Coordinates of C-alpha atoms and ligand atoms in Angstrom, one line a residue:
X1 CA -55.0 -50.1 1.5
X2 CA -55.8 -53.5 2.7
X3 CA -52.8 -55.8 2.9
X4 CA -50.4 -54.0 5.4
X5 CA -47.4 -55.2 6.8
X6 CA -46.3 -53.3 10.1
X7 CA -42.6 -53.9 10.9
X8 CA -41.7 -53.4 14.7
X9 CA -43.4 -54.7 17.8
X10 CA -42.7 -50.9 19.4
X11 CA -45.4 -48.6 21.0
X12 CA -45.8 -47.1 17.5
X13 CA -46.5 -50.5 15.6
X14 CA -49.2 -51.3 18.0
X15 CA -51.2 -47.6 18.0
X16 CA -51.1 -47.4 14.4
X17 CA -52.0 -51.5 13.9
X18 CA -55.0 -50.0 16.2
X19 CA -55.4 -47.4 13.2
X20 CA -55.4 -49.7 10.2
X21 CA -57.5 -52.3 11.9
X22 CA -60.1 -49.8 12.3
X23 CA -61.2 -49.9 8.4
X24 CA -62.4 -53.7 8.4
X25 CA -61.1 -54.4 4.9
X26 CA -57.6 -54.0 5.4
X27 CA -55.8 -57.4 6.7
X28 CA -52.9 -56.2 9.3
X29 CA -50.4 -58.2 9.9
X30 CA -47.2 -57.1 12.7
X31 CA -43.6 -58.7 12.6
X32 CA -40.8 -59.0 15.2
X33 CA -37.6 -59.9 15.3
X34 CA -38.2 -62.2 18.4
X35 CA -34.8 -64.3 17.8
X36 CA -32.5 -61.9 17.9
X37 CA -34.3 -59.4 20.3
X38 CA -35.4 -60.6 24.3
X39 CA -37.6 -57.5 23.8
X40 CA -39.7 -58.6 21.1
X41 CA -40.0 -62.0 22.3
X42 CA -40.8 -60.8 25.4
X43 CA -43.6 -59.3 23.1
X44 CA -44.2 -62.4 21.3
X45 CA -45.2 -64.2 24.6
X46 CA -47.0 -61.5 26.0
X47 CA -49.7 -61.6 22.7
X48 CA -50.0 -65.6 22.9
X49 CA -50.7 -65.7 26.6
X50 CA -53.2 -62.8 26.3
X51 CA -54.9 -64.9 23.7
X52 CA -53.4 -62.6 20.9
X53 CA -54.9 -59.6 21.5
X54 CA -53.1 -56.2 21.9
X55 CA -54.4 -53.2 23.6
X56 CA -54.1 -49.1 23.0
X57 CA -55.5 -46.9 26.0
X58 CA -55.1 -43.1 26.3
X59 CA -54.2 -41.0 29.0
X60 CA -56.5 -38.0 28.1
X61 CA -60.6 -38.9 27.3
X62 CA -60.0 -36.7 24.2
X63 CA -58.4 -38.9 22.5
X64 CA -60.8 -42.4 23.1
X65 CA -60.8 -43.2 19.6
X66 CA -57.6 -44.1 19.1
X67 CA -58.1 -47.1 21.7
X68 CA -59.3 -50.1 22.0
X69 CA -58.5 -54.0 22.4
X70 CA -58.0 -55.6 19.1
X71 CA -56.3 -58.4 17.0
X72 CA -54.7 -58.3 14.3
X73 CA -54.3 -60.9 11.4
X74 CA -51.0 -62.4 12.1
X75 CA -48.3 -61.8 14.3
X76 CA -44.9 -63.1 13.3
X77 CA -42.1 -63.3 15.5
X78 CA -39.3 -63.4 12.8
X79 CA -38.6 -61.9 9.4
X80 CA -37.5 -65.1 8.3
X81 CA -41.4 -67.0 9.1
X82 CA -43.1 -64.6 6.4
X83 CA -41.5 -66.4 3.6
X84 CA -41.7 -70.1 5.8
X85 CA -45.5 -69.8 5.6
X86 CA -47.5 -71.7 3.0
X87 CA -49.9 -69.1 1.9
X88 CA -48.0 -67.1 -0.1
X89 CA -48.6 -63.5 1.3
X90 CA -49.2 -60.7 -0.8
X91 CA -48.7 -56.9 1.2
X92 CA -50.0 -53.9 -0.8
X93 CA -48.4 -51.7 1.8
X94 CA -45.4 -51.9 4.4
X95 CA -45.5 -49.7 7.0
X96 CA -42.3 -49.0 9.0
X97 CA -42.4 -48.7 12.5
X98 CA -39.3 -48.7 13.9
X99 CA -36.0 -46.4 14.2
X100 CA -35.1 -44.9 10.9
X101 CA -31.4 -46.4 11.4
X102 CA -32.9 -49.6 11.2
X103 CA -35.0 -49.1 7.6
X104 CA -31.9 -50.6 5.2
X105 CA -31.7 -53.6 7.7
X106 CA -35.8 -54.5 8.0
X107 CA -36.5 -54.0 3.9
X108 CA -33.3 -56.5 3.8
X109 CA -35.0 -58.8 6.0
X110 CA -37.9 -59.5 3.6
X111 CA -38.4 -61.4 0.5
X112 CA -37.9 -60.4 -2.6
X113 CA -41.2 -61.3 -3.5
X114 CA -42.8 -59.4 -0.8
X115 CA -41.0 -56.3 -1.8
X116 CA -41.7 -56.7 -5.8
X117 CA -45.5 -56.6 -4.8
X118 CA -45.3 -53.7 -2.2
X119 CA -47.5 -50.6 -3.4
X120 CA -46.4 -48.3 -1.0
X121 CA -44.5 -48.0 2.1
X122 CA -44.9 -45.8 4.9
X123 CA -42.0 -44.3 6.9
X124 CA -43.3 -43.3 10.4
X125 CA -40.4 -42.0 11.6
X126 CA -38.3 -41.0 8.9
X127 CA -34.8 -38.1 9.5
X128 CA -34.4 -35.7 5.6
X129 CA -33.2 -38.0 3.6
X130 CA -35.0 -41.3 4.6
X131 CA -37.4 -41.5 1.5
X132 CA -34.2 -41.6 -0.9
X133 CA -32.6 -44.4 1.1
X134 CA -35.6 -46.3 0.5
X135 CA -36.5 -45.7 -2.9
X136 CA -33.3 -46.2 -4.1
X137 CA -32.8 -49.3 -2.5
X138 CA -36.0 -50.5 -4.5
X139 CA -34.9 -48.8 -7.5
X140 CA -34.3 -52.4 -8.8
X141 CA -36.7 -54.7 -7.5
X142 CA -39.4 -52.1 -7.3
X143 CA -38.9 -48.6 -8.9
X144 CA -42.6 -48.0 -8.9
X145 CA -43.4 -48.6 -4.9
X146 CA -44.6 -44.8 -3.6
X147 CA -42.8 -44.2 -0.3
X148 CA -44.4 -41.7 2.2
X149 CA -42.6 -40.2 4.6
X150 CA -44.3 -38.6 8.1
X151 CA -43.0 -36.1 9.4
X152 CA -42.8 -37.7 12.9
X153 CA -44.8 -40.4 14.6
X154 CA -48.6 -39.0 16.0
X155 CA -48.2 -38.5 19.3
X156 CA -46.7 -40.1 22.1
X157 CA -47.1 -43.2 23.0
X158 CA -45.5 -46.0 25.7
X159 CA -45.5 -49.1 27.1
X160 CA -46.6 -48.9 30.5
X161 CA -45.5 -52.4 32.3
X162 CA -42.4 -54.0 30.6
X163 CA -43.9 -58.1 31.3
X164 CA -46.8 -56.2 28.7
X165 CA -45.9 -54.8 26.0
X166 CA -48.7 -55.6 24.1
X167 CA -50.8 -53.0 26.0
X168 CA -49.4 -49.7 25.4
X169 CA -50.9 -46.7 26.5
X170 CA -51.1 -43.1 24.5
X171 CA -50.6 -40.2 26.3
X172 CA -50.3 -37.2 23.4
X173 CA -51.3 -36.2 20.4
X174 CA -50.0 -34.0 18.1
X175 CA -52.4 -31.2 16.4
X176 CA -51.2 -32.3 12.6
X177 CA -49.0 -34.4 11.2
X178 CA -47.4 -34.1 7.7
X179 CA -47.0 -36.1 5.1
X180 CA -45.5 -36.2 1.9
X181 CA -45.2 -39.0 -0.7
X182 CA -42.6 -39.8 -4.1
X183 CA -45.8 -40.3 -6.2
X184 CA -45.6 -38.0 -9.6
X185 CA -49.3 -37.7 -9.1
X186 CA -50.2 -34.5 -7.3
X187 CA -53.1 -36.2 -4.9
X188 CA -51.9 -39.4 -4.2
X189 CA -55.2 -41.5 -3.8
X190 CA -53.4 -43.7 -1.4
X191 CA -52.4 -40.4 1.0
X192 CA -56.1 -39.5 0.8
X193 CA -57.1 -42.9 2.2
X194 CA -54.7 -42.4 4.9
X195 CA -56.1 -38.8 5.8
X196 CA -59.5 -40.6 5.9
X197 CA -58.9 -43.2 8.1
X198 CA -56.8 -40.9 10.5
X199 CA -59.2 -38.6 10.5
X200 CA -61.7 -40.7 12.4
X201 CA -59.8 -41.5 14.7
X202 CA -59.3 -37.5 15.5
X203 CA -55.8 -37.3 13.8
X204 CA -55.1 -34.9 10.9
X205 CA -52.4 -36.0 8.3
X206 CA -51.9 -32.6 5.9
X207 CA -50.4 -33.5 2.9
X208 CA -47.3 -31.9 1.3
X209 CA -46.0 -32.0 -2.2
X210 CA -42.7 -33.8 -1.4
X211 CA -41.6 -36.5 1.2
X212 CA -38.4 -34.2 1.5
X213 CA -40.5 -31.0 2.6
X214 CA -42.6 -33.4 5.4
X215 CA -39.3 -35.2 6.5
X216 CA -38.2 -31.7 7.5
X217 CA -41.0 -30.3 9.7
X218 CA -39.8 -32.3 12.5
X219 CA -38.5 -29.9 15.0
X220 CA -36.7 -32.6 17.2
X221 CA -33.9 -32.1 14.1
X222 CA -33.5 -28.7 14.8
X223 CA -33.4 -29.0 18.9
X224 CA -32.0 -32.5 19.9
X225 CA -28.5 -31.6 18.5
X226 CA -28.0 -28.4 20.7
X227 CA -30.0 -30.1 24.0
X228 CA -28.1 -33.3 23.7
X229 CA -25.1 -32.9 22.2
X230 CA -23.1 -30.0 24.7
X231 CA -20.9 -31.3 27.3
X232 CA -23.0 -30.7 30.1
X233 CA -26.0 -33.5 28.5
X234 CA -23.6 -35.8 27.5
X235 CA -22.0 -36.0 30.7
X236 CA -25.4 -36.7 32.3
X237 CA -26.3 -39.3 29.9
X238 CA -22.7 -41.3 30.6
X239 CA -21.6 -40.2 33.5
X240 CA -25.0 -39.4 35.5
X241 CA -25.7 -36.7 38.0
X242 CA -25.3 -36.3 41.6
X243 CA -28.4 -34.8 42.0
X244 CA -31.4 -34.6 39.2
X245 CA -30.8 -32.5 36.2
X246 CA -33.1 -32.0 33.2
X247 CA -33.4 -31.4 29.8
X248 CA -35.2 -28.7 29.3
X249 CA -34.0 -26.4 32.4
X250 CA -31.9 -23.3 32.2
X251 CA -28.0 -24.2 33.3
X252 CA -27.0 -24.9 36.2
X253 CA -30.3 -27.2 36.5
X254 CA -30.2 -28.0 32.9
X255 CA -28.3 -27.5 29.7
X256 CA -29.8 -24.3 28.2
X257 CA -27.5 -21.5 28.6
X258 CA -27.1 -18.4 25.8
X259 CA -23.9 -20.7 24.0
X260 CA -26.8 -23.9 23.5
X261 CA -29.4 -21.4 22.2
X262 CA -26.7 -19.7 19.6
X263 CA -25.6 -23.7 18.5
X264 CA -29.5 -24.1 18.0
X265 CA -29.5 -21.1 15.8
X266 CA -26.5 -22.0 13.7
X267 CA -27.9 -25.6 13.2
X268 CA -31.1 -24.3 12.1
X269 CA -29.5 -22.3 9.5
X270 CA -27.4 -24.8 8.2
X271 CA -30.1 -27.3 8.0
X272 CA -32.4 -24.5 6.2
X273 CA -29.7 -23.9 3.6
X274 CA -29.6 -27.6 2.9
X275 CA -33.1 -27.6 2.3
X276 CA -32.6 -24.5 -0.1
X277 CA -30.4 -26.4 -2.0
X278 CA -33.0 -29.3 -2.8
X279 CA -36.1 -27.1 -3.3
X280 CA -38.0 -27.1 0.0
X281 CA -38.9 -24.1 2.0
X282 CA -37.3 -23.2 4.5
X283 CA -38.9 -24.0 8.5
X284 CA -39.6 -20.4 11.0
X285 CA -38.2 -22.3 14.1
X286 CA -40.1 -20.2 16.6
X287 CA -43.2 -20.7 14.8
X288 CA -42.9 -24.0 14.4
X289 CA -42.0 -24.4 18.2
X290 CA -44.8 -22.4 19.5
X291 CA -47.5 -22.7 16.9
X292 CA -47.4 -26.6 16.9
X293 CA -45.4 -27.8 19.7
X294 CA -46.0 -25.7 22.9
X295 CA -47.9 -22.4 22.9
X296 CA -46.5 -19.5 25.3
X297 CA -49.1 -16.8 26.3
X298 CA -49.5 -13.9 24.2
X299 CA -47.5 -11.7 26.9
X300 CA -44.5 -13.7 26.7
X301 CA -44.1 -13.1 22.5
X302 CA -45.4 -11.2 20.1
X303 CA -47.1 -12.7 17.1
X304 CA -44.8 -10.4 14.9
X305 CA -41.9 -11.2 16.5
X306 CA -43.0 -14.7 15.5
X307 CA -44.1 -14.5 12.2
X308 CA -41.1 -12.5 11.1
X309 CA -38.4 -14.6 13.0
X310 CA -36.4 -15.4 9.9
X311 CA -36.0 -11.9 8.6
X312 CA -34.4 -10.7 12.2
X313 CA -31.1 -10.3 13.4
X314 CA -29.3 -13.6 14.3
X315 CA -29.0 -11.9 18.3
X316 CA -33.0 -11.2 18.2
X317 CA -33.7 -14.3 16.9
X318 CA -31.5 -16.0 20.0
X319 CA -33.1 -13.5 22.4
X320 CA -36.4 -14.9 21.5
X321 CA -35.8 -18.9 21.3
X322 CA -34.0 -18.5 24.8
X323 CA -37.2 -16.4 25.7
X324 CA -39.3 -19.4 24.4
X325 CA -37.3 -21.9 26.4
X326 CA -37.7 -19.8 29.6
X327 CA -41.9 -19.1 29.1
X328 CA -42.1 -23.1 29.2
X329 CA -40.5 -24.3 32.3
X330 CA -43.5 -24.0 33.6
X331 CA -46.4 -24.8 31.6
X332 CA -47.8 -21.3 31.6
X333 CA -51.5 -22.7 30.6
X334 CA -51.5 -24.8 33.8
X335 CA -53.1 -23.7 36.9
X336 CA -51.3 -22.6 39.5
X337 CA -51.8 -23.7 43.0
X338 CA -51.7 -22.3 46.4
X339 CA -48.2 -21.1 46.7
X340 CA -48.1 -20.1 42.8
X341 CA -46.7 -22.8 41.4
X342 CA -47.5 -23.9 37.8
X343 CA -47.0 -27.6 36.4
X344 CA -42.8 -27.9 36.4
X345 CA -43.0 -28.6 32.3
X346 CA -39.4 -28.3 32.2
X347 CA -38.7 -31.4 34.3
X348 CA -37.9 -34.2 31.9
X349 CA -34.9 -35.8 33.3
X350 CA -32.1 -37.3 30.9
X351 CA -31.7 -40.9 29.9
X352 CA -28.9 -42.4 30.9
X353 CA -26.7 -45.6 29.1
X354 CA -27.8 -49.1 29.9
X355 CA -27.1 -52.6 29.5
X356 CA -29.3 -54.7 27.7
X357 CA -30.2 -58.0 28.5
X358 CA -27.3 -59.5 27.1
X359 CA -25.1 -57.4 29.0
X360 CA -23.8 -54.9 26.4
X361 CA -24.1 -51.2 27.0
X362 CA -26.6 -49.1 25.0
X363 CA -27.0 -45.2 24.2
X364 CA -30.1 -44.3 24.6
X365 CA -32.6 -42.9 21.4
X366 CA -31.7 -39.2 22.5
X367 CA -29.3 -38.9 21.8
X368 CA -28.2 -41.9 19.4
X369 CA -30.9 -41.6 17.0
X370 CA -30.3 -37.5 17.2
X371 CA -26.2 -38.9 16.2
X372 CA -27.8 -40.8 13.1
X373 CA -30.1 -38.4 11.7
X374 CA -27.4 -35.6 11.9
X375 CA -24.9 -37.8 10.3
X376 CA -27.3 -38.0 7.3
X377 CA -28.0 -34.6 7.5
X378 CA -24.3 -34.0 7.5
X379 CA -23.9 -35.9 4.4
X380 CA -26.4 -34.8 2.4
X381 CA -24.7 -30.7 3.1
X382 CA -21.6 -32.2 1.6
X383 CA -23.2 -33.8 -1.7
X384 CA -25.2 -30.7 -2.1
X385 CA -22.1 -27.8 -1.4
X386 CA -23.2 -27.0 1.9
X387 CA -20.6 -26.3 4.7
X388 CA -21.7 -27.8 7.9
X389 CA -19.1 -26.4 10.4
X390 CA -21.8 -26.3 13.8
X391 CA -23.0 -29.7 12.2
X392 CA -19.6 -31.1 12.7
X393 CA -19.0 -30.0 15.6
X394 CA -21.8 -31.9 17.2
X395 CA -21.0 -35.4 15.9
X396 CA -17.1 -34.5 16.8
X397 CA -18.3 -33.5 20.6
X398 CA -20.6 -37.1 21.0
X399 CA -17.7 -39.0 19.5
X400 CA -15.1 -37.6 21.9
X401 CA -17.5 -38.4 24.8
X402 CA -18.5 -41.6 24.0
X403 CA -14.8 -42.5 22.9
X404 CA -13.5 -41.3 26.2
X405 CA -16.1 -42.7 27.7
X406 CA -14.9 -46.6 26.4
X407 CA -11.6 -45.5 27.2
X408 CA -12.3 -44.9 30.8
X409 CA -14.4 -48.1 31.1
X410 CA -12.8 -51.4 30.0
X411 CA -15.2 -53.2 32.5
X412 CA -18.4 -53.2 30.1
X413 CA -18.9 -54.7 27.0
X414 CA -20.6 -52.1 24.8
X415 CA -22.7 -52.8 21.5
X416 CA -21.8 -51.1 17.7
X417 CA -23.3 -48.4 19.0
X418 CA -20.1 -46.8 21.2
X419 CA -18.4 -47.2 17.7
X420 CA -17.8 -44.6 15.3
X421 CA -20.3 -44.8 12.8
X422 CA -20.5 -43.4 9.5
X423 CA -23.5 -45.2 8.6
X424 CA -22.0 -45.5 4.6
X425 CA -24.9 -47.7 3.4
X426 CA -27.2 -45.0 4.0
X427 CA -25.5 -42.4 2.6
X428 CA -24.4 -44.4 -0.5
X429 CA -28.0 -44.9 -1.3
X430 CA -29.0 -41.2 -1.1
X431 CA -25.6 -40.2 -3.1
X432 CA -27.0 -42.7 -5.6
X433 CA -30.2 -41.0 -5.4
X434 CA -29.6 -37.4 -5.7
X435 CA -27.2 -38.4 -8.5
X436 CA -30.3 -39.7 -10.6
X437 CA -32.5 -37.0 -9.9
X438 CA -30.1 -34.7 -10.9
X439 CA -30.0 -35.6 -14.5
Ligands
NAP1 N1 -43.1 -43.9 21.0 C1 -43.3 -42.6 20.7 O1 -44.1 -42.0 21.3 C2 -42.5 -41.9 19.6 C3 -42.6 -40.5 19.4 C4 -42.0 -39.9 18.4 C5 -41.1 -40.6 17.6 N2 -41.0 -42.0 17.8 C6 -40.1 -42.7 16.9 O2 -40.8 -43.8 16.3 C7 -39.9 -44.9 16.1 C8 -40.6 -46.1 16.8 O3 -40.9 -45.8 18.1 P1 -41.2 -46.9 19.2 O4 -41.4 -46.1 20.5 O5 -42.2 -47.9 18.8 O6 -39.7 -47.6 19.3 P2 -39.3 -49.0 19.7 O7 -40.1 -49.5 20.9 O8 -37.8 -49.0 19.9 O9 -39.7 -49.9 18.5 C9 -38.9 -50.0 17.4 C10 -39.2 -51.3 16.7 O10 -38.3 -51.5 15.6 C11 -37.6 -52.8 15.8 N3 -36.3 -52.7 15.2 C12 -35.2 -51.9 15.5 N4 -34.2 -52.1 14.7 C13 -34.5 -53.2 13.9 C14 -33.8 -54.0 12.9 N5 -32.6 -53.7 12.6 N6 -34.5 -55.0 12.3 C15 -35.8 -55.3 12.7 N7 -36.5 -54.6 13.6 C16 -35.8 -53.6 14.2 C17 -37.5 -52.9 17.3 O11 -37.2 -54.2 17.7 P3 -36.8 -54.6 19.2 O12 -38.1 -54.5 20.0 O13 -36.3 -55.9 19.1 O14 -35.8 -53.6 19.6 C18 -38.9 -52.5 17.7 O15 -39.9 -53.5 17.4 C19 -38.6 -44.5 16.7 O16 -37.8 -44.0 15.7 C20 -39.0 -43.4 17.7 O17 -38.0 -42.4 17.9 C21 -41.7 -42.6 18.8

């Protein structure tokens, strides 16, 4: 590591531009897309007037070393000024911090000669499937570049004050992270640098032996289709409420009712016999959910129940993720007060659709990057045999929505996103993909 390209201006760029800068021989540079976007210019002109320095604080003491005020080496507002600048840049390592959707459009935006020099690229925030887009687009320019996927960004981390967006502030932190890299070697030294460096900064990245088997220990893939995609969340998100509703409350004051938790199920299986096709093991949900997410108390399940949730019957197994849902509304760890209530966990309210500053209307991440990820899910059942029946069903249910949606509103201008998308360069490049590594 020491010539790193971050690309995104997002909450994510800046906390892990606080990361790299922290080893003083790598050189960081950040890049925007300030022309096109009033967000990142309105990043652009926050960093000049605040004499180009950004800023990471946390919410929690625990977690003071990954803040500070810093600078990095270059900031540049537009793809397009890399190449315009004299010195010819060299980048050993591209990291990408911005919506998976949006990785064929950013390695696009660079030079050629930035990308036949890349070493390795890192892909924050990556869906199953997001390594082979990558590498596959490179298979020409640069078949040797090692791309490592995360299994999801670190933590949690926001902007606080929109005029500021150069200041973000982090206010979780996962336990683990994992990683996985398309290096032949078994220890890639370059993953073992990045475990280093995280680790002082109190982050642990645990390395996997594929990209594929890190990209799917990311439980949002297994829970954002069911909690956002059922008629009663994605009336919220277009329609709104009359009075609050959240996503993680049992119906009537939230989606979860026994038909959500069965959709989850299905999903999870279909997913899991995808990954059986291509040779990763398969996920225990519930473990996953309580062992690295949230943790219930010991009353509420039983650690054999847990451990053995994928050899149980498909109605036990629904019993105990609705039981899971239920032991969380509160936060059962917090303290209660005088009347006995516990910290209301549950009471994250839904997003709803927006309009930019330009005026057009915009879905927001949950759930359109939840309809991107599944799509490429989807596609990768069908080039491997796998039927995706509950899979379909989701995507048909947001598309209905949103297209009934535009039908009922000719008053708003809406961006590509109220379209329906298929996202075929995507999924070209992993059919490409799994064709080559299948001979
Ligand atoms: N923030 C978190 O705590 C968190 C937690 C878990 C996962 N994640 C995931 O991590 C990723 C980044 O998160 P974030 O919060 O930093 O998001 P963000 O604020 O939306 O940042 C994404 C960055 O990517 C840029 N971008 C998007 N499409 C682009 C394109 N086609 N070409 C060039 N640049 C493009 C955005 O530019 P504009 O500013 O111009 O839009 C922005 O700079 C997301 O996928 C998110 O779901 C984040």
């Amino acid at each position: 590591m020491s010539n790193i390209l971050i690309a995104g201006t997002g909450p994510v760029a800046v906390q892990l531009a606080y990361i790299f800068t922290t080893e003083r021989h790598n050189q960081v540079d950040m890049v925007g897309r300030a022309k096109y976007s009033q967000r990142s210019k309105r990043f652009c002109q926050a960093y000049h007037q605040q004499q180009q320095q950004l800023e990471v604080t946390v919410q929690n003491n625990q977690h003071q070393a990954l803040s500070g005020r810093f600078r990095i080496h270059h900031l540049y507002a537009d793809y397009g000024d890399i190449t315009q600048t004299a010195t010819m840049n060299h980048y050993d390592t591209l990291v990408l911090a911005c919506n998976a959707d949006a990785y064929i459009s950013v390695i696009q935006q660079l030079s050629q000669r930035i990308i036949k020099n890349l070493n390795h690229i890192v892909l924050v925030s990556p869906t199953i499937g997001s390594h082979m887009i990558v590498k596959q687009l490179l298979v020409e320019l640069n078949k040797q570049v090692e791309v490592i996927s995360f299994s999801t960004y670190i933590g949690d981390t926001r902007v606080m004050n929109e005029t500021t967006p150069n200041q973000v502030m982090t206010t979780g932190v996962k336990k683990h992270v994992y990683m996985g890299s398309t290096s032949n070697k078994k220890e890639s030294d370059f993953m073992l640098k990045m475990q280093r460096l995280f680790e002082d900064v109190g982050v642990r990245l645990i390395a996997l032996d594929t990209p594929l088997f890190a990209e799917s220990r990311n439980s949002s893939l297994y829970v954002h289709p069911p909690l956002f995609m059922n008629d009663f969340s994605l009336d919220v998100i277009l329609n709104g409420s009359d009075v609050p509703v959240y996503v993680y409350k049992l119906f009537p004051e939230g989606p979860i009712t026994m038909a959500l938790i069965h959709e989850m199920r299905v999903l999870w299986q279909e997913i899991t016999l995808i990954l059986e096709k291509l040779n990763v093991p398969s996920l225990n949900l519930l473990e996953f959910m309580v062992k690295e997410n949230y943790p219930v108390r010991n009353e509420t399940l039983s650690n054999h129940e847990i451990t053995e949730f994928q050899k149980l019957a498909a109605i036990h197994q629904e019993y105990l993720l609705y039981v899971r849902y239920s032991a969380i509304l509160i936060d059962p760890f917090s303290k209660p007060d005088i009347n006995g209530k516990y910290f209301d966990f549950s009471a994250v309210p839904f997003k709803q659709i927006y309009q930019n500053e330009q005026g057009m209307m915009q879905i927001p991440r949950m759930p359109y990057e939840d309809y991107y990820r599944t799509t490429i899910i989807q596609q990768i059942g069908a080039l491997v045999g796998i039927e995706t029946p509950m899979i379909n069903r989701f995507l048909q249910r947001y598309a209905l929505h949103i297209s009934k949606f535009v039908e009922g509103h000719t008053e708003f201008e809406y961006s590509e996103q109220f379209q329906q998308q298929y996202f075929e360069a995507d999924v070209d490049l992993i059919k490409s993909y799994l064709k080559n590594v299948s001979h």
